[in-house]
Short mmCIF file of C-alpha atoms (C1' of nucleotides) in Angstrom, two decimals:
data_model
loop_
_atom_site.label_atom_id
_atom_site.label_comp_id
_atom_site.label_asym_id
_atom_site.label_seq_id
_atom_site.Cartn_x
_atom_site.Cartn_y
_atom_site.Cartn_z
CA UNK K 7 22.60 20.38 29.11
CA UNK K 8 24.93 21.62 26.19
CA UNK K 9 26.63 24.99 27.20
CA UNK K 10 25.69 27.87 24.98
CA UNK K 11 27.06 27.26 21.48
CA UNK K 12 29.74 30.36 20.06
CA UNK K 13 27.14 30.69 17.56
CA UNK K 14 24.77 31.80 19.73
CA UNK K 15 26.65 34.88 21.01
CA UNK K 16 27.03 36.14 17.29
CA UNK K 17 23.35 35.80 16.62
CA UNK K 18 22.22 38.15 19.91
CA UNK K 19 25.17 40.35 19.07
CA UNK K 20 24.02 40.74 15.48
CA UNK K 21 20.63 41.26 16.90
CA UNK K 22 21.31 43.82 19.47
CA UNK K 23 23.19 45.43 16.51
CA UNK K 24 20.86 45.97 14.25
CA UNK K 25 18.12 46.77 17.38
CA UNK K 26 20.89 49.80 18.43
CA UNK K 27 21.20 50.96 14.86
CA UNK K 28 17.68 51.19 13.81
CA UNK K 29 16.59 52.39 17.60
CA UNK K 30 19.53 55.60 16.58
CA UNK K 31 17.64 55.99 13.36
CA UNK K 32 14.11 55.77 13.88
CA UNK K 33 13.39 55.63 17.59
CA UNK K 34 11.72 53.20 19.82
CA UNK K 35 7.89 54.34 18.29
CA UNK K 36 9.03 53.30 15.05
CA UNK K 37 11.12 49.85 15.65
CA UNK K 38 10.03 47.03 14.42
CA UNK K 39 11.19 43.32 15.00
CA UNK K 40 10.85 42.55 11.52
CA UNK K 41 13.06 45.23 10.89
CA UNK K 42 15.30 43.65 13.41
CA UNK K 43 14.90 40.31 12.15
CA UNK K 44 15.46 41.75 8.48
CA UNK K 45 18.76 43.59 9.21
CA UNK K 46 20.27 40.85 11.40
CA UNK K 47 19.11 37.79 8.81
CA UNK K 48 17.60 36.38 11.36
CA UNK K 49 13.72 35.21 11.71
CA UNK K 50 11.33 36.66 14.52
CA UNK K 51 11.67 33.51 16.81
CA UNK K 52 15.08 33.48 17.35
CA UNK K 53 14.55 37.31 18.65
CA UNK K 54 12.04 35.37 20.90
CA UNK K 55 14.00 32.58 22.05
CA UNK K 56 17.06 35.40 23.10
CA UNK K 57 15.43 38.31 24.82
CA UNK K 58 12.00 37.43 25.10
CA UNK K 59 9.92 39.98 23.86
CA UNK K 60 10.24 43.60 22.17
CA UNK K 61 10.54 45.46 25.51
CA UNK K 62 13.14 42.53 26.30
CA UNK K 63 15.35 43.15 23.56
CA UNK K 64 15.01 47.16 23.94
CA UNK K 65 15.79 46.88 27.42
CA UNK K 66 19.07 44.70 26.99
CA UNK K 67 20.16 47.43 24.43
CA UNK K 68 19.39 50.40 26.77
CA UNK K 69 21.37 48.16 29.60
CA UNK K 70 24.21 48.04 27.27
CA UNK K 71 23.63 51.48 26.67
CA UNK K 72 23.44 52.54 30.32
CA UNK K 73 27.11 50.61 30.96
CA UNK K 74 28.39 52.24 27.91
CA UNK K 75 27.46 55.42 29.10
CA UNK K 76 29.17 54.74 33.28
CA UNK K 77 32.61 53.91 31.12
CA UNK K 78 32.49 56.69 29.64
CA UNK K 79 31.75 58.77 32.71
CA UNK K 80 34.47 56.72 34.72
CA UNK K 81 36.69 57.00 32.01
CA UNK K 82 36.92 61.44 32.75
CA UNK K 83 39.64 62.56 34.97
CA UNK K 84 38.26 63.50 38.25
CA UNK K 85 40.03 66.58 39.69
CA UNK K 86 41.42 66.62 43.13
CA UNK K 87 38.54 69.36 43.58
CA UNK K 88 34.99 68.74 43.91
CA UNK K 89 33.74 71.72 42.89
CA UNK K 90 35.87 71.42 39.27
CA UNK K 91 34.37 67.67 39.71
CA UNK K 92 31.12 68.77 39.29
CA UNK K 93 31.64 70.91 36.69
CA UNK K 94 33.16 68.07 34.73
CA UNK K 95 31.03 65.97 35.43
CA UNK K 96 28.23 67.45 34.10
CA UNK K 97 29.93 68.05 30.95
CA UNK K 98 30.75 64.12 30.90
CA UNK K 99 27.27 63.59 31.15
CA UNK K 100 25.43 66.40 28.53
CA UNK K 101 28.52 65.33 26.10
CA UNK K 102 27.28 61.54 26.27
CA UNK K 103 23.73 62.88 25.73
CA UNK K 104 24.73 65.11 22.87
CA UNK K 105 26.69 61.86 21.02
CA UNK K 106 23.92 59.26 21.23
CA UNK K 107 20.65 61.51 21.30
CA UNK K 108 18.56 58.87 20.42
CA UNK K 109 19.09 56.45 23.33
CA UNK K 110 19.38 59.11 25.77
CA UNK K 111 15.90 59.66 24.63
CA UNK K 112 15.35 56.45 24.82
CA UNK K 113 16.58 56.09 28.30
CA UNK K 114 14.28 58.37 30.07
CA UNK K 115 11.18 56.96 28.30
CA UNK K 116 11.79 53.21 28.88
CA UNK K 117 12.34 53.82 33.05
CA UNK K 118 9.32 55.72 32.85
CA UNK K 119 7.20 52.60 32.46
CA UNK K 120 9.51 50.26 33.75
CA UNK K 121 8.82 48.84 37.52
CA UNK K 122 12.15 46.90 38.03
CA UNK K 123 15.09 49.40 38.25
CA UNK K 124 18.08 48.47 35.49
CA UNK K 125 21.12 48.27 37.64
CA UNK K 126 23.31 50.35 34.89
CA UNK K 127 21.16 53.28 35.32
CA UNK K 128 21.30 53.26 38.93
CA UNK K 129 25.23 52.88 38.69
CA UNK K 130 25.10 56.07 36.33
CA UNK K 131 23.20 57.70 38.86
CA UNK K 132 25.67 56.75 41.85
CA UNK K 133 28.67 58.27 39.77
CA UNK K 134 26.77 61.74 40.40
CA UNK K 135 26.13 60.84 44.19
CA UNK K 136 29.45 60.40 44.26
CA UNK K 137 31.05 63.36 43.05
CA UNK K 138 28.69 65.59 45.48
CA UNK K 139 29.52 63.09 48.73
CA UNK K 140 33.07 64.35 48.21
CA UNK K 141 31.92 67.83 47.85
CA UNK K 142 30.05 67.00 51.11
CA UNK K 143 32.86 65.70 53.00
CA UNK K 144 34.89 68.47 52.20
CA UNK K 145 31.83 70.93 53.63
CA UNK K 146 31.53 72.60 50.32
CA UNK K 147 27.83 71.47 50.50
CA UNK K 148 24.91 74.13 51.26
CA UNK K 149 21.88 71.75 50.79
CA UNK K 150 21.52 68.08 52.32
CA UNK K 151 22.92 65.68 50.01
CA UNK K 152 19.82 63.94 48.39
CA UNK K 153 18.43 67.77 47.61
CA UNK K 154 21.33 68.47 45.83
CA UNK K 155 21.88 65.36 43.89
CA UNK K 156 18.02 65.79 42.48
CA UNK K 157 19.07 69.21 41.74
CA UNK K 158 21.75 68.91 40.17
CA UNK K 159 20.39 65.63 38.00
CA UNK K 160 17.29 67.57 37.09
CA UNK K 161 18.97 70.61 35.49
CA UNK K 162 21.61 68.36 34.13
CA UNK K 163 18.78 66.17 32.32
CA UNK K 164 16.69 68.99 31.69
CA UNK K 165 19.72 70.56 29.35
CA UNK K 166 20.89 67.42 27.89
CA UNK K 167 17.40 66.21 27.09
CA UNK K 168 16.70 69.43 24.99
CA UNK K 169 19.84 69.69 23.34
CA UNK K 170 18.84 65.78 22.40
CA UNK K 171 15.78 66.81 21.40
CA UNK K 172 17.11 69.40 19.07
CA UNK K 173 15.64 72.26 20.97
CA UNK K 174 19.00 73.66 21.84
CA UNK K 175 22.17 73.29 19.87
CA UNK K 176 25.44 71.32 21.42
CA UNK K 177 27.61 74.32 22.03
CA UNK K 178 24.46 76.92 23.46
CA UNK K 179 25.90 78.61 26.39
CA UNK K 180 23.07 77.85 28.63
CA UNK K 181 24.73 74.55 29.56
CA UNK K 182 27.52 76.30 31.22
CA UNK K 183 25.12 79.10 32.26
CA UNK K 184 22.79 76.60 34.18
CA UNK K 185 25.61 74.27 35.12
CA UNK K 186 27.20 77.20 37.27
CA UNK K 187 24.35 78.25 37.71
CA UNK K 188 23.62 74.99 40.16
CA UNK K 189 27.14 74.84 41.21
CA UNK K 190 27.57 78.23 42.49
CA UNK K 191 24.34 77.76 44.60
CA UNK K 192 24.72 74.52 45.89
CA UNK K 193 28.17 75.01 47.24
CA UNK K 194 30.02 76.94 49.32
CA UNK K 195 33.68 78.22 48.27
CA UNK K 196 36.22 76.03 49.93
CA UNK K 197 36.97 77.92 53.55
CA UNK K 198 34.53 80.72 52.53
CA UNK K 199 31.67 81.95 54.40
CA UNK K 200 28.41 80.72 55.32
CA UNK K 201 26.19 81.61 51.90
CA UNK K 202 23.99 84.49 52.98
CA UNK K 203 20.57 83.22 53.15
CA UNK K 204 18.68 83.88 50.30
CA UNK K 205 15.19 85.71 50.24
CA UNK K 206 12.34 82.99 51.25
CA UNK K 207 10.53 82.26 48.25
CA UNK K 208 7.91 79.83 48.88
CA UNK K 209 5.36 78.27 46.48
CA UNK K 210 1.94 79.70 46.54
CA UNK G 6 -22.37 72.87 0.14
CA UNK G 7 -24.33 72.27 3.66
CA UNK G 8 -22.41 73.61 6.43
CA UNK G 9 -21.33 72.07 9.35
CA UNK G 10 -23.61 70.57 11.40
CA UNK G 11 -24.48 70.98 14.79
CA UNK G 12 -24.08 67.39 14.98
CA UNK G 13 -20.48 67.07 13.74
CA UNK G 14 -18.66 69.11 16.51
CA UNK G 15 -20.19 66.99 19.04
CA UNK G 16 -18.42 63.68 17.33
CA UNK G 17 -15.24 65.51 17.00
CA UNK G 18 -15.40 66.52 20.66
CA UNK G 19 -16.17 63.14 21.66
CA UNK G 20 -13.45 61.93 19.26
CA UNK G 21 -11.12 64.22 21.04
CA UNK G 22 -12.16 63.88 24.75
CA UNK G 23 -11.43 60.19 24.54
CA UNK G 24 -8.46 60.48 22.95
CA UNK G 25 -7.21 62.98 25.52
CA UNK G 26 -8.34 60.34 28.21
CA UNK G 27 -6.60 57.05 26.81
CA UNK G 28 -3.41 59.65 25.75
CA UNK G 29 -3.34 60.19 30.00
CA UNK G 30 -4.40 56.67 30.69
CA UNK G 31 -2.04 54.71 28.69
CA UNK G 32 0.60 57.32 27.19
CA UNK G 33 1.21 57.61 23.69
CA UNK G 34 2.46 54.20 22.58
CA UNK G 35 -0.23 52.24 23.46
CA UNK G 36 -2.95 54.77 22.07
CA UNK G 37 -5.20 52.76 19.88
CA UNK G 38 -7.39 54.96 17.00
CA UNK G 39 -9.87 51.59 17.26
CA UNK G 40 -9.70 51.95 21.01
CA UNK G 41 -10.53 55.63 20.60
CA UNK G 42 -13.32 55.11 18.48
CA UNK G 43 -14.74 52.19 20.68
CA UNK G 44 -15.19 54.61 23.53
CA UNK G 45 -16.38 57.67 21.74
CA UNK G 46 -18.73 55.68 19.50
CA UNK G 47 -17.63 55.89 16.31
CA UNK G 48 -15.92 54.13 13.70
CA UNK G 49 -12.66 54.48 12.02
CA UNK G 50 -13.12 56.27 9.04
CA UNK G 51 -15.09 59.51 11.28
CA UNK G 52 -11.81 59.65 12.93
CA UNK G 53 -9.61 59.86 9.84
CA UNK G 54 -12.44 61.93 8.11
CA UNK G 55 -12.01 64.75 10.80
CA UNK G 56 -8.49 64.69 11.64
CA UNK G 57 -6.26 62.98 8.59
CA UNK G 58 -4.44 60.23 10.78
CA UNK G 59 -3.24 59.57 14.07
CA UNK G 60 -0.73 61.97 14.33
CA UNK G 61 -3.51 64.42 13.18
CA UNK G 62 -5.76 63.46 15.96
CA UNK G 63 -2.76 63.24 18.73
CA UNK G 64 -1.65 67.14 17.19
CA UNK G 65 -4.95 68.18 18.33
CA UNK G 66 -5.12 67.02 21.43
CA UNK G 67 -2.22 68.59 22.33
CA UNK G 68 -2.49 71.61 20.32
CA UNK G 69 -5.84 71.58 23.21
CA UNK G 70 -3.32 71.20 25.60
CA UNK G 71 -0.72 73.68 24.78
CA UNK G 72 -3.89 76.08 24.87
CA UNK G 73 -4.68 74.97 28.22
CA UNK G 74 -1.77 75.70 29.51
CA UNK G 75 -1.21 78.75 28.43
CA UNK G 76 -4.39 79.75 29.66
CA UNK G 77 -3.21 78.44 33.05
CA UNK G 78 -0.06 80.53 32.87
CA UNK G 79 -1.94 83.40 31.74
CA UNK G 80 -4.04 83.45 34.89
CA UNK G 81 -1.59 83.56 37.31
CA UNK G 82 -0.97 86.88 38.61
CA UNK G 83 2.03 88.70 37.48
CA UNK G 84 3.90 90.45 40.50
CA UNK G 85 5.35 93.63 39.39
CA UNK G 86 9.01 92.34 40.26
CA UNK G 87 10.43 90.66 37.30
CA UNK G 88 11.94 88.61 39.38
CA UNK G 89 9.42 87.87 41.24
CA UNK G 90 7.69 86.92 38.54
CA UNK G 91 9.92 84.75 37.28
CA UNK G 92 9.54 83.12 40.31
CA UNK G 93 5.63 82.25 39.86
CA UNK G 94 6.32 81.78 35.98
CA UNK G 95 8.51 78.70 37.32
CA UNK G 96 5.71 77.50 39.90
CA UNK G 97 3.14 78.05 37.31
CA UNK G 98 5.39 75.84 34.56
CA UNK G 99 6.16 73.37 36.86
CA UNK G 100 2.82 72.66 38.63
CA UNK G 101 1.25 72.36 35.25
CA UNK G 102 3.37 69.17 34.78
CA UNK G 103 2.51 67.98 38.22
CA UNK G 104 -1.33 68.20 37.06
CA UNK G 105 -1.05 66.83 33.75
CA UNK G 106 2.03 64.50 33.70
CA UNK G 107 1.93 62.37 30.55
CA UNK G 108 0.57 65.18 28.63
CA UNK G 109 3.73 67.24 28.98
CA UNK G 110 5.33 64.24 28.34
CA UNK G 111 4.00 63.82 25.20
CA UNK G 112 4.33 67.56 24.66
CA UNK G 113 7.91 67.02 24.36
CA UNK G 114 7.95 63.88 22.81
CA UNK G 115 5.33 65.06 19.72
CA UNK G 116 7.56 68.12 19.14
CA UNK G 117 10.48 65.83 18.44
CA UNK G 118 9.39 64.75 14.87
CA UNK G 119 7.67 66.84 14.49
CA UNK G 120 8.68 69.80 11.51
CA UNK G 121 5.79 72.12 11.41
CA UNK G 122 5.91 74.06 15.38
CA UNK G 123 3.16 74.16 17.26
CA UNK G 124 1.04 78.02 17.42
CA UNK G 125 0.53 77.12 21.40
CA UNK G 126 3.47 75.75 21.73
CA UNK G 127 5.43 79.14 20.94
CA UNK G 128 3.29 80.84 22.42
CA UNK G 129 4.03 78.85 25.62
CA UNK G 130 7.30 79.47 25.33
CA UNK G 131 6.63 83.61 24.09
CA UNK G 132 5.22 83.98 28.24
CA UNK G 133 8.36 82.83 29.25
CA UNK G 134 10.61 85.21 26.67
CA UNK G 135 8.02 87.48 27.95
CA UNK G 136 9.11 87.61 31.53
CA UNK G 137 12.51 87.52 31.06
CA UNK G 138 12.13 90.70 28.53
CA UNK G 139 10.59 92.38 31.83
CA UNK G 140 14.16 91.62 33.49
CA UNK G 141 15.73 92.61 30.97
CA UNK G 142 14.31 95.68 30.60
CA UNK G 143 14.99 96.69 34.22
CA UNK G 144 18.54 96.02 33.87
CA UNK G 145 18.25 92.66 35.88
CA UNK G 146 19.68 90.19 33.74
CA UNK G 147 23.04 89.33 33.63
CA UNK G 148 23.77 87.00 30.26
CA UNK G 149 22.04 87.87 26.84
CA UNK G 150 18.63 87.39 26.48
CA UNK G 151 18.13 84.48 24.52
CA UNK G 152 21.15 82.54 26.80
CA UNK G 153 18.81 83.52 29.64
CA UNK G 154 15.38 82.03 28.02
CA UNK G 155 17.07 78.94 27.10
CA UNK G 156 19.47 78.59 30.77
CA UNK G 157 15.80 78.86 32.31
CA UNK G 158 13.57 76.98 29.78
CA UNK G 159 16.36 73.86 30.94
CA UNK G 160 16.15 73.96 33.78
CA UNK G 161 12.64 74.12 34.53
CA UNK G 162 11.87 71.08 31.82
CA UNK G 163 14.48 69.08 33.81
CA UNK G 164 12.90 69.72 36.99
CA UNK G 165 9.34 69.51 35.25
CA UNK G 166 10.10 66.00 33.23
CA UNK G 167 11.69 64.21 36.23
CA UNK G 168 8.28 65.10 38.69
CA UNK G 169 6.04 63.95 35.19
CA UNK G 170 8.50 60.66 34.98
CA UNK G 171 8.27 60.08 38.60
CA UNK G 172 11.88 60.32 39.18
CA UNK G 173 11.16 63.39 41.68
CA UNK G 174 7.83 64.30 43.87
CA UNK G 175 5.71 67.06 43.17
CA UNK G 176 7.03 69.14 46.32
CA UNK G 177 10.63 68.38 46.23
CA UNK G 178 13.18 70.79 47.47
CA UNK G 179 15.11 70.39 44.62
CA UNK G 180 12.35 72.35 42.42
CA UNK G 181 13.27 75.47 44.69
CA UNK G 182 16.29 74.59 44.93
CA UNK G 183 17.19 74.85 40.75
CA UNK G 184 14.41 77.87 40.48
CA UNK G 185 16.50 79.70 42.62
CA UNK G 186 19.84 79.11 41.89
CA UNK G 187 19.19 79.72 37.81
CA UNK G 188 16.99 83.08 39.22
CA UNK G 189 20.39 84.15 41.30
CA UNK G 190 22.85 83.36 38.65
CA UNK G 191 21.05 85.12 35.24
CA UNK G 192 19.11 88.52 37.48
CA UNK G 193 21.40 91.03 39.57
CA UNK G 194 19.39 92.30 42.24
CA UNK G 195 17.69 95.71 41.67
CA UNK G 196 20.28 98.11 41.85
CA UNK G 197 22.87 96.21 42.71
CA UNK G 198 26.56 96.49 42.07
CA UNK G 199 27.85 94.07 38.70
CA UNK G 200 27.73 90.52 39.79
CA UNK G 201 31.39 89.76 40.30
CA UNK G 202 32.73 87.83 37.24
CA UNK G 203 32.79 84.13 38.11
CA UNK G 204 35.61 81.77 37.62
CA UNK G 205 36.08 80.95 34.84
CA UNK G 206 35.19 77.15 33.44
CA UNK G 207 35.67 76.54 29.94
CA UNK G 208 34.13 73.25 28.64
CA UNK G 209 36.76 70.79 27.50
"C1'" DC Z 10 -39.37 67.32 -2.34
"C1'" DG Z 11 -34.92 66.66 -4.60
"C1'" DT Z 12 -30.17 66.97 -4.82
"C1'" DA Z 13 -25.46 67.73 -3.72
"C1'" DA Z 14 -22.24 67.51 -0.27
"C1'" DA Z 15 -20.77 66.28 4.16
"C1'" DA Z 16 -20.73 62.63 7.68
"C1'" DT Z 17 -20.51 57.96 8.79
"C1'" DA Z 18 -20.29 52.86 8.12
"C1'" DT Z 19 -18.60 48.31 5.73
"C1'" DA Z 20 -15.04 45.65 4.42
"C1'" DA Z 21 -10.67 44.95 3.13
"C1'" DC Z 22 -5.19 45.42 2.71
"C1'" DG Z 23 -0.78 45.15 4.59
"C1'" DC Z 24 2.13 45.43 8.54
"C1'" DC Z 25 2.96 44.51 13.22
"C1'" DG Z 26 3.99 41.64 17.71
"C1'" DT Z 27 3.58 37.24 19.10
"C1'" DT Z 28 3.47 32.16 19.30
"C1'" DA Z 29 2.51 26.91 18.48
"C1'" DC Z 30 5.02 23.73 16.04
"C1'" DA Z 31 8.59 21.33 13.62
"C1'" DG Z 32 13.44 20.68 12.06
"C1'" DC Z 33 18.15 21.31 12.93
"C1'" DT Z 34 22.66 21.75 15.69
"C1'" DT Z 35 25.42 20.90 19.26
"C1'" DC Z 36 26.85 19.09 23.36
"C1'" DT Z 37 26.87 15.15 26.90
"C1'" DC Z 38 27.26 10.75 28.32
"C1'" DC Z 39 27.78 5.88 27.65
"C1'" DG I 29 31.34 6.77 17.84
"C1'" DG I 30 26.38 6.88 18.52
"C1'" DA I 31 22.02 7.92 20.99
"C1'" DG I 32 19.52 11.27 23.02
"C1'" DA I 33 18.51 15.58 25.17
"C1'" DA I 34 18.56 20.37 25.09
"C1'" DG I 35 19.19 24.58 23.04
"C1'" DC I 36 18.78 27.05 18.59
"C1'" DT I 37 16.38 28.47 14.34
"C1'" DG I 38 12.76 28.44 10.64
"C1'" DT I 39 7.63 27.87 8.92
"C1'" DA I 40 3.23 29.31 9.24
"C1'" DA I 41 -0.34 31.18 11.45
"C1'" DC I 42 -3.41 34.37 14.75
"C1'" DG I 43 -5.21 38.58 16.25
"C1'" DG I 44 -4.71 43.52 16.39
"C1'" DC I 45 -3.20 47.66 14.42
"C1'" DG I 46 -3.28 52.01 11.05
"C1'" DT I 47 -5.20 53.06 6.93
"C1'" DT I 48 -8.20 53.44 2.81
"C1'" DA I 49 -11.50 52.46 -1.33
"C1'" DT I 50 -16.11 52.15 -1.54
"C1'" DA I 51 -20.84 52.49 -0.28
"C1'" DT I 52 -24.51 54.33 2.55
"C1'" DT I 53 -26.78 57.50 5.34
"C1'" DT I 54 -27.68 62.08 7.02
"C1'" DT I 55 -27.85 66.99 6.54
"C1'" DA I 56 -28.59 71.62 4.46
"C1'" DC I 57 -30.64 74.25 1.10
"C1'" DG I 58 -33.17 75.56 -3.36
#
DNA sequence: CGTAAAATATAACGCCGTTACAGCTTCTCC
DNA sequence: GGAGAAGCTGTAACGGCGTTATATTTTACG
């Protein structure tokens, strides 16, 4: 049982190199192995023999992808306040979509299909739980805390997904708009008031 | 130079129905044009006769779609209260996604590459300028016009995309939850004082 | 009926993902 | 050091895909 060789390692880097770079170029409908193979100097079976298949090897870049992406969210100062925490926060996390557009993309549409959860995604997604369980402990939160964690995700995702999809520029306001947007209505001020309730405005 | 026959609309329906059904079966990737013509009965060359090539034929489907929905949106009933109806506009968006998941997920994914824009597709998106003109006109919106559109056209695709990924269930709080804080934050209430000026939080 | 054009089918090309199979490298153990 | 096993990589092929040149049928109209 010979360990793995250090020319192995080189070969899947080179690999998941070229997989990244063409993924950023073309997208996920238009990879192709051969492409892969063609960029890397490598032949299809070797891609084979190291991740499997096609959604193997696209799901080992998105994992590497996904732990890119929690560094770079851990990496952010957190401010002593949770409220500022949020804020930055979600500018951590639109910023990371705006930089690699194509795998955030990318992202979304593999865990669509995808039955087994990929642990770096569901790291990313504890960074955010997180950030609002301190706002909770502090009582700075209006709605329980899963309610406000999907709310907060989904208007975070829904900005950083259009700005990735070129439907809204970078720098639009509306990030900051909708970010304070959330913020402002799913906390409280620190020692303020109960929120007045709002007006009930059920779904028909 | 016959016209059309009677005949040929029936093959391009039937070209188009089962496209439509294998596009919500199987999603976009794994659409097959040989799989398409196997269950409408027709061979290859029909297809690219009538609709150019597989982007062609996917255009049209959702062009079909686009319509659809706007015809959906169109019937709700618009309360005379802008904001109000902004309300219902965001019910209306959202439970369209609910009803036809992976076609608003390929909604968004065909306008990506996509150069040329959609007629329905704008004109999707004109309802929504629409309603927020209505506020607008009143005096209820806060931010400019276009910040507005775009802080609520966000929000609602993140809410929408995450229920048509599965992420979040049709009837999460969270839905009302964003819908209302993005209504509070853009509308001041009918004659209402100026909404006090918020902290301000610059991005980094 | 005859003819021109539209609608459809046949058959093929090249690319893709994938895989049996064989050769090579590298490590382990004696 | 040498034999052998196990991992690593290349060769060649299969079936399916999107697409198209070409041929055939069907339709509409004079």
């Amino acid at each position: 049982m010979p360990a793995p060789s250090h020319a192995t390692e080189a070969t899947r880097r080179a690999i998941l190199d070229a997989t990244a770079e063409l993924l950023a170029e073309a997208g996920a409908e238009r990879l192709s192995i051969r492409e892969v193979c063609a960029r890397a100097g490598v032949t299809a079976p070797t891609v084979y023999h190291h991740f499997g298949d096609k959604d193997g090897l696209v799901l080992k870049v998105l994992e590497d992808s996904f732990t890119a992406f929690v560094q770079t969210v851990d990496a952010l100062d957190k401010p002593r306040d949770p409220i500022e925490a949020l804020a930055r926060a979600w500018d951590g996390y639109v910023a990371y979509g705006v930089a690699h557009p194509m795998h955030y993309r990318i992202m979304f549409l593999l865990r669509l299909a995808r039955a087994t959860p990929i642990p770096a995604a569901t790291a990313a997604f504890q960074r955010l739980v997180d950030v609002l369980s301190a706002a909770e402990a502090e009582g700075l939160l209006v709605p329980p805390l899963e309610d406000a964690c999907k709310a907060f995700w989904s208007a975070m995702h829904g900005v950083t997904s259009l700005i990735a999809a070129g439907h809204l520029t970078p720098d639009t306001p509306a990030s900051a708009l909708v970010r304070d947007a959330v913020i402002a209505h799913i906390t409280r001020p620190r020692g303020g008031a109960r929120r007045p309730a709002k007006k009930k405005r059920s779904k028909p």
